[in-house]
mmCIF file of C-alpha atoms in Angstrom:
data_model
loop_
_atom_site.group_PDB
_atom_site.id
_atom_site.type_symbol
_atom_site.label_atom_id
_atom_site.label_comp_id
_atom_site.label_asym_id
_atom_site.label_seq_id
_atom_site.Cartn_x
_atom_site.Cartn_y
_atom_site.Cartn_z
ATOM 1 C CA MET A 1 135.199 14.578 56.755
ATOM 2 C CA ASN A 2 136.301 17.300 59.665
ATOM 3 C CA LEU A 3 132.983 18.220 61.737
ATOM 4 C CA VAL A 4 133.166 21.887 63.270
ATOM 5 C CA LEU A 5 130.532 22.584 65.397
ATOM 6 C CA SER A 6 131.030 26.884 65.619
ATOM 7 C CA PRO A 7 127.983 29.474 66.868
ATOM 8 C CA SER A 8 125.677 30.221 64.262
ATOM 9 C CA GLU A 9 126.132 33.649 62.125
ATOM 10 C CA VAL A 10 123.385 35.574 60.529
ATOM 11 C CA MET A 11 124.466 34.444 57.203
ATOM 12 C CA ASP A 12 123.641 31.321 57.859
ATOM 13 C CA ALA A 13 120.110 31.821 58.912
ATOM 14 C CA GLY A 14 118.645 30.706 55.286
ATOM 15 C CA ALA A 15 120.406 27.371 54.967
ATOM 16 C CA LEU A 16 119.783 26.232 58.246
ATOM 17 C CA ALA A 17 116.221 27.344 58.050
ATOM 18 C CA SER A 18 116.437 24.851 54.987
ATOM 19 C CA VAL A 19 118.026 22.034 57.542
ATOM 20 C CA LEU A 20 115.505 22.478 60.051
ATOM 21 C CA GLN A 21 112.500 22.387 57.655
ATOM 22 C CA GLN A 22 114.060 18.533 56.205
ATOM 23 C CA ALA A 23 114.754 17.792 60.079
ATOM 24 C CA ASN A 24 110.617 18.840 60.793
ATOM 25 C CA SER A 25 108.888 17.091 57.611
ATOM 26 C CA ARG A 26 111.359 13.974 58.986
ATOM 27 C CA LYS A 27 109.623 14.192 62.728
ATOM 28 C CA GLN A 28 105.767 15.200 61.236
ATOM 29 C CA ALA A 29 106.614 11.881 59.092
ATOM 30 C CA HIS A 30 106.508 10.042 62.388
ATOM 31 C CA GLY A 31 103.547 11.591 63.913
ATOM 32 C CA ASP A 32 105.774 13.927 66.025
ATOM 33 C CA ASN A 33 104.534 17.841 65.406
ATOM 34 C CA ALA A 34 106.593 18.941 68.565
ATOM 35 C CA TRP A 35 108.341 21.721 66.596
ATOM 36 C CA SER A 36 105.626 23.281 64.284
ATOM 37 C CA ILE A 37 103.208 22.493 61.492
ATOM 38 C CA TYR A 38 104.573 25.157 59.601
ATOM 39 C CA PRO A 39 108.312 25.585 58.024
ATOM 40 C CA PHE A 40 110.734 27.049 59.412
ATOM 41 C CA THR A 41 111.358 30.339 58.011
ATOM 42 C CA THR A 42 114.749 32.696 58.310
ATOM 43 C CA GLU A 43 113.509 35.104 60.192
ATOM 44 C CA GLU A 44 112.667 32.483 62.938
ATOM 45 C CA VAL A 45 116.181 30.613 62.657
ATOM 46 C CA LEU A 46 117.458 34.658 62.725
ATOM 47 C CA ASP A 47 115.803 34.875 66.216
ATOM 48 C CA LEU A 48 117.219 31.414 67.439
ATOM 49 C CA ILE A 49 120.568 32.963 66.843
ATOM 50 C CA GLU A 50 120.215 36.048 68.102
ATOM 51 C CA GLU A 51 119.013 34.510 71.522
ATOM 52 C CA GLY A 52 122.475 32.609 71.455
ATOM 53 C CA GLY A 53 123.471 29.143 72.117
ATOM 54 C CA MET A 54 122.685 28.214 68.278
ATOM 55 C CA TYR A 55 125.563 26.650 66.453
ATOM 56 C CA THR A 56 126.128 25.376 63.048
ATOM 57 C CA ALA A 57 127.734 21.860 62.224
ATOM 58 C CA LYS A 58 130.041 22.105 59.017
ATOM 59 C CA ILE A 59 132.134 19.687 57.156
ATOM 60 C CA ASP A 60 134.221 21.422 54.566
ATOM 61 C CA GLU A 61 132.519 24.824 55.199
ATOM 62 C CA THR A 62 129.327 22.942 54.052
ATOM 63 C CA ILE A 63 126.371 23.520 56.166
ATOM 64 C CA ALA A 64 125.457 19.836 57.336
ATOM 65 C CA GLY A 65 123.086 20.167 60.788
ATOM 66 C CA CYS A 66 122.540 22.564 63.643
ATOM 67 C CA VAL A 67 121.447 22.512 66.934
ATOM 68 C CA LYS A 68 120.287 25.006 69.719
ATOM 69 C CA LEU A 69 121.976 24.556 73.410
ATOM 70 C CA THR A 70 120.457 26.520 75.889
ATOM 71 C CA GLU A 71 121.767 27.045 79.929
ATOM 72 C CA THR A 72 118.527 26.186 81.465
ATOM 73 C CA ASP A 73 114.908 24.443 80.667
ATOM 74 C CA GLU A 74 112.266 24.974 83.557
ATOM 75 C CA ARG A 75 109.410 24.169 81.035
ATOM 76 C CA ILE A 76 110.050 20.589 80.513
ATOM 77 C CA TRP A 77 112.470 19.739 83.350
ATOM 78 C CA GLY A 78 111.069 21.940 86.561
ATOM 79 C CA GLU A 79 113.631 23.115 89.356
ATOM 80 C CA GLU A 80 116.180 20.446 87.749
ATOM 81 C CA GLY A 81 116.378 22.404 84.699
ATOM 82 C CA LEU A 82 117.655 25.346 86.914
ATOM 83 C CA ASP A 83 120.368 23.399 88.519
ATOM 84 C CA GLY A 84 123.454 24.622 86.213
ATOM 85 C CA ARG A 85 124.641 20.945 85.831
ATOM 86 C CA ALA A 86 123.392 20.866 82.502
ATOM 87 C CA LEU A 87 122.942 22.155 78.792
ATOM 88 C CA TYR A 88 119.800 21.180 77.135
ATOM 89 C CA VAL A 89 119.833 20.334 73.852
ATOM 90 C CA HIS A 90 116.886 21.947 71.233
ATOM 91 C CA ARG A 91 116.527 21.809 67.338
ATOM 92 C CA LEU A 92 118.828 19.231 66.625
ATOM 93 C CA ALA A 93 118.763 18.579 62.904
ATOM 94 C CA THR A 94 121.003 17.572 60.216
ATOM 95 C CA ALA A 95 120.753 17.920 56.324
ATOM 96 C CA ASP A 96 119.213 15.585 54.474
ATOM 97 C CA THR A 97 122.518 15.205 51.976
ATOM 98 C CA PHE A 98 124.547 13.997 55.417
ATOM 99 C CA ARG A 99 121.710 11.367 56.298
ATOM 100 C CA GLY A 100 123.264 7.846 57.248
ATOM 101 C CA GLN A 101 126.421 9.278 58.166
ATOM 102 C CA ARG A 102 125.801 9.184 62.393
ATOM 103 C CA LEU A 103 126.151 13.218 62.095
ATOM 104 C CA GLY A 104 123.515 13.927 64.707
ATOM 105 C CA GLY A 105 125.596 11.556 66.899
ATOM 106 C CA ARG A 106 129.001 13.559 66.193
ATOM 107 C CA ILE A 107 127.161 16.967 66.489
ATOM 108 C CA ILE A 108 125.816 15.857 70.215
ATOM 109 C CA ASN A 109 129.394 14.508 70.989
ATOM 110 C CA LEU A 110 130.594 17.531 70.442
ATOM 111 C CA ALA A 111 127.699 19.424 72.163
ATOM 112 C CA GLY A 112 128.937 17.505 75.226
ATOM 113 C CA LYS A 113 132.594 18.717 74.653
ATOM 114 C CA HIS A 114 131.462 21.973 74.767
ATOM 115 C CA ALA A 115 128.833 21.673 77.449
ATOM 116 C CA GLU A 116 132.110 19.917 79.299
ATOM 117 C CA SER A 117 134.321 23.304 78.463
ATOM 118 C CA VAL A 118 131.704 25.430 80.234
ATOM 119 C CA GLY A 119 131.393 23.757 83.448
ATOM 120 C CA ARG A 120 128.644 21.232 82.696
ATOM 121 C CA GLU A 121 128.697 17.623 83.266
ATOM 122 C CA LEU A 122 125.583 16.825 81.355
ATOM 123 C CA LEU A 123 123.623 17.130 78.178
ATOM 124 C CA ARG A 124 119.678 16.633 78.818
ATOM 125 C CA LEU A 125 116.898 16.749 76.363
ATOM 126 C CA ASP A 126 113.249 16.088 75.992
ATOM 127 C CA CYS A 127 111.514 14.127 73.283
ATOM 128 C CA PRO A 128 107.756 13.664 72.441
ATOM 129 C CA ALA A 129 106.920 10.130 73.794
ATOM 130 C CA ASN A 130 105.090 9.527 70.370
ATOM 131 C CA ASN A 131 108.197 9.637 68.426
ATOM 132 C CA GLU A 132 109.294 6.305 69.139
ATOM 133 C CA LEU A 133 112.162 6.410 66.123
ATOM 134 C CA LEU A 134 113.410 9.329 67.686
ATOM 135 C CA CYS A 135 113.624 8.260 71.516
ATOM 136 C CA GLY A 136 115.128 5.376 70.424
ATOM 137 C CA TYR A 137 117.587 7.148 68.445
ATOM 138 C CA TYR A 138 118.548 9.365 71.472
ATOM 139 C CA LEU A 139 118.996 6.055 73.932
ATOM 140 C CA TYR A 140 121.349 4.803 70.779
ATOM 141 C CA GLU A 141 123.145 7.793 71.310
ATOM 142 C CA GLY A 142 123.598 7.506 74.986
ATOM 143 C CA PHE A 143 120.760 9.490 76.591
ATOM 144 C CA SER A 144 118.914 7.787 78.943
ATOM 145 C CA LEU A 145 115.348 7.788 79.749
ATOM 146 C CA VAL A 146 114.928 10.174 82.831
ATOM 147 C CA ARG A 147 110.674 10.092 83.001
ATOM 148 C CA SER A 148 107.720 10.534 80.840
ATOM 149 C CA ILE A 149 105.537 13.675 81.486
ATOM 150 C CA LYS A 150 102.106 14.796 80.051
ATOM 151 C CA LEU A 151 102.468 18.509 78.606
ATOM 152 C CA ALA A 152 99.570 21.320 78.666
ATOM 153 C CA GLY A 153 98.023 21.025 75.002
ATOM 154 C CA ARG A 154 99.881 17.726 73.430
#
């Protein structure tokens, strides 16, 4: 199975909304409402695509997942989020039909290679501390806990 990560296209928005909603439902099942309590819409995904940095993961031309990579993240990382050393991982999601195939880790690996290709030495992300399963997953995938912070309203 050849996994390809490429910039998302408008024609993929509906399928990506479905993938994101599948992942969001899994997050909510673990008490994590960080993305939203409402279903993802095609219009929201179109906005993510138009902002740039949205990538679609395909296996044999089938949409299998996605990730949003941003160049800064001052909201979570403060001044460090503006240092130009990292790309920031958001909206990492895999389709239910590809669960159990380590696809998320493979997307992270490709995102890391992309970061290197654009001169960034790191991938950074944030994860709700109350979602212990997801935090453990990211540790398993090679991320390190840098700090825990409390966000207003959460």
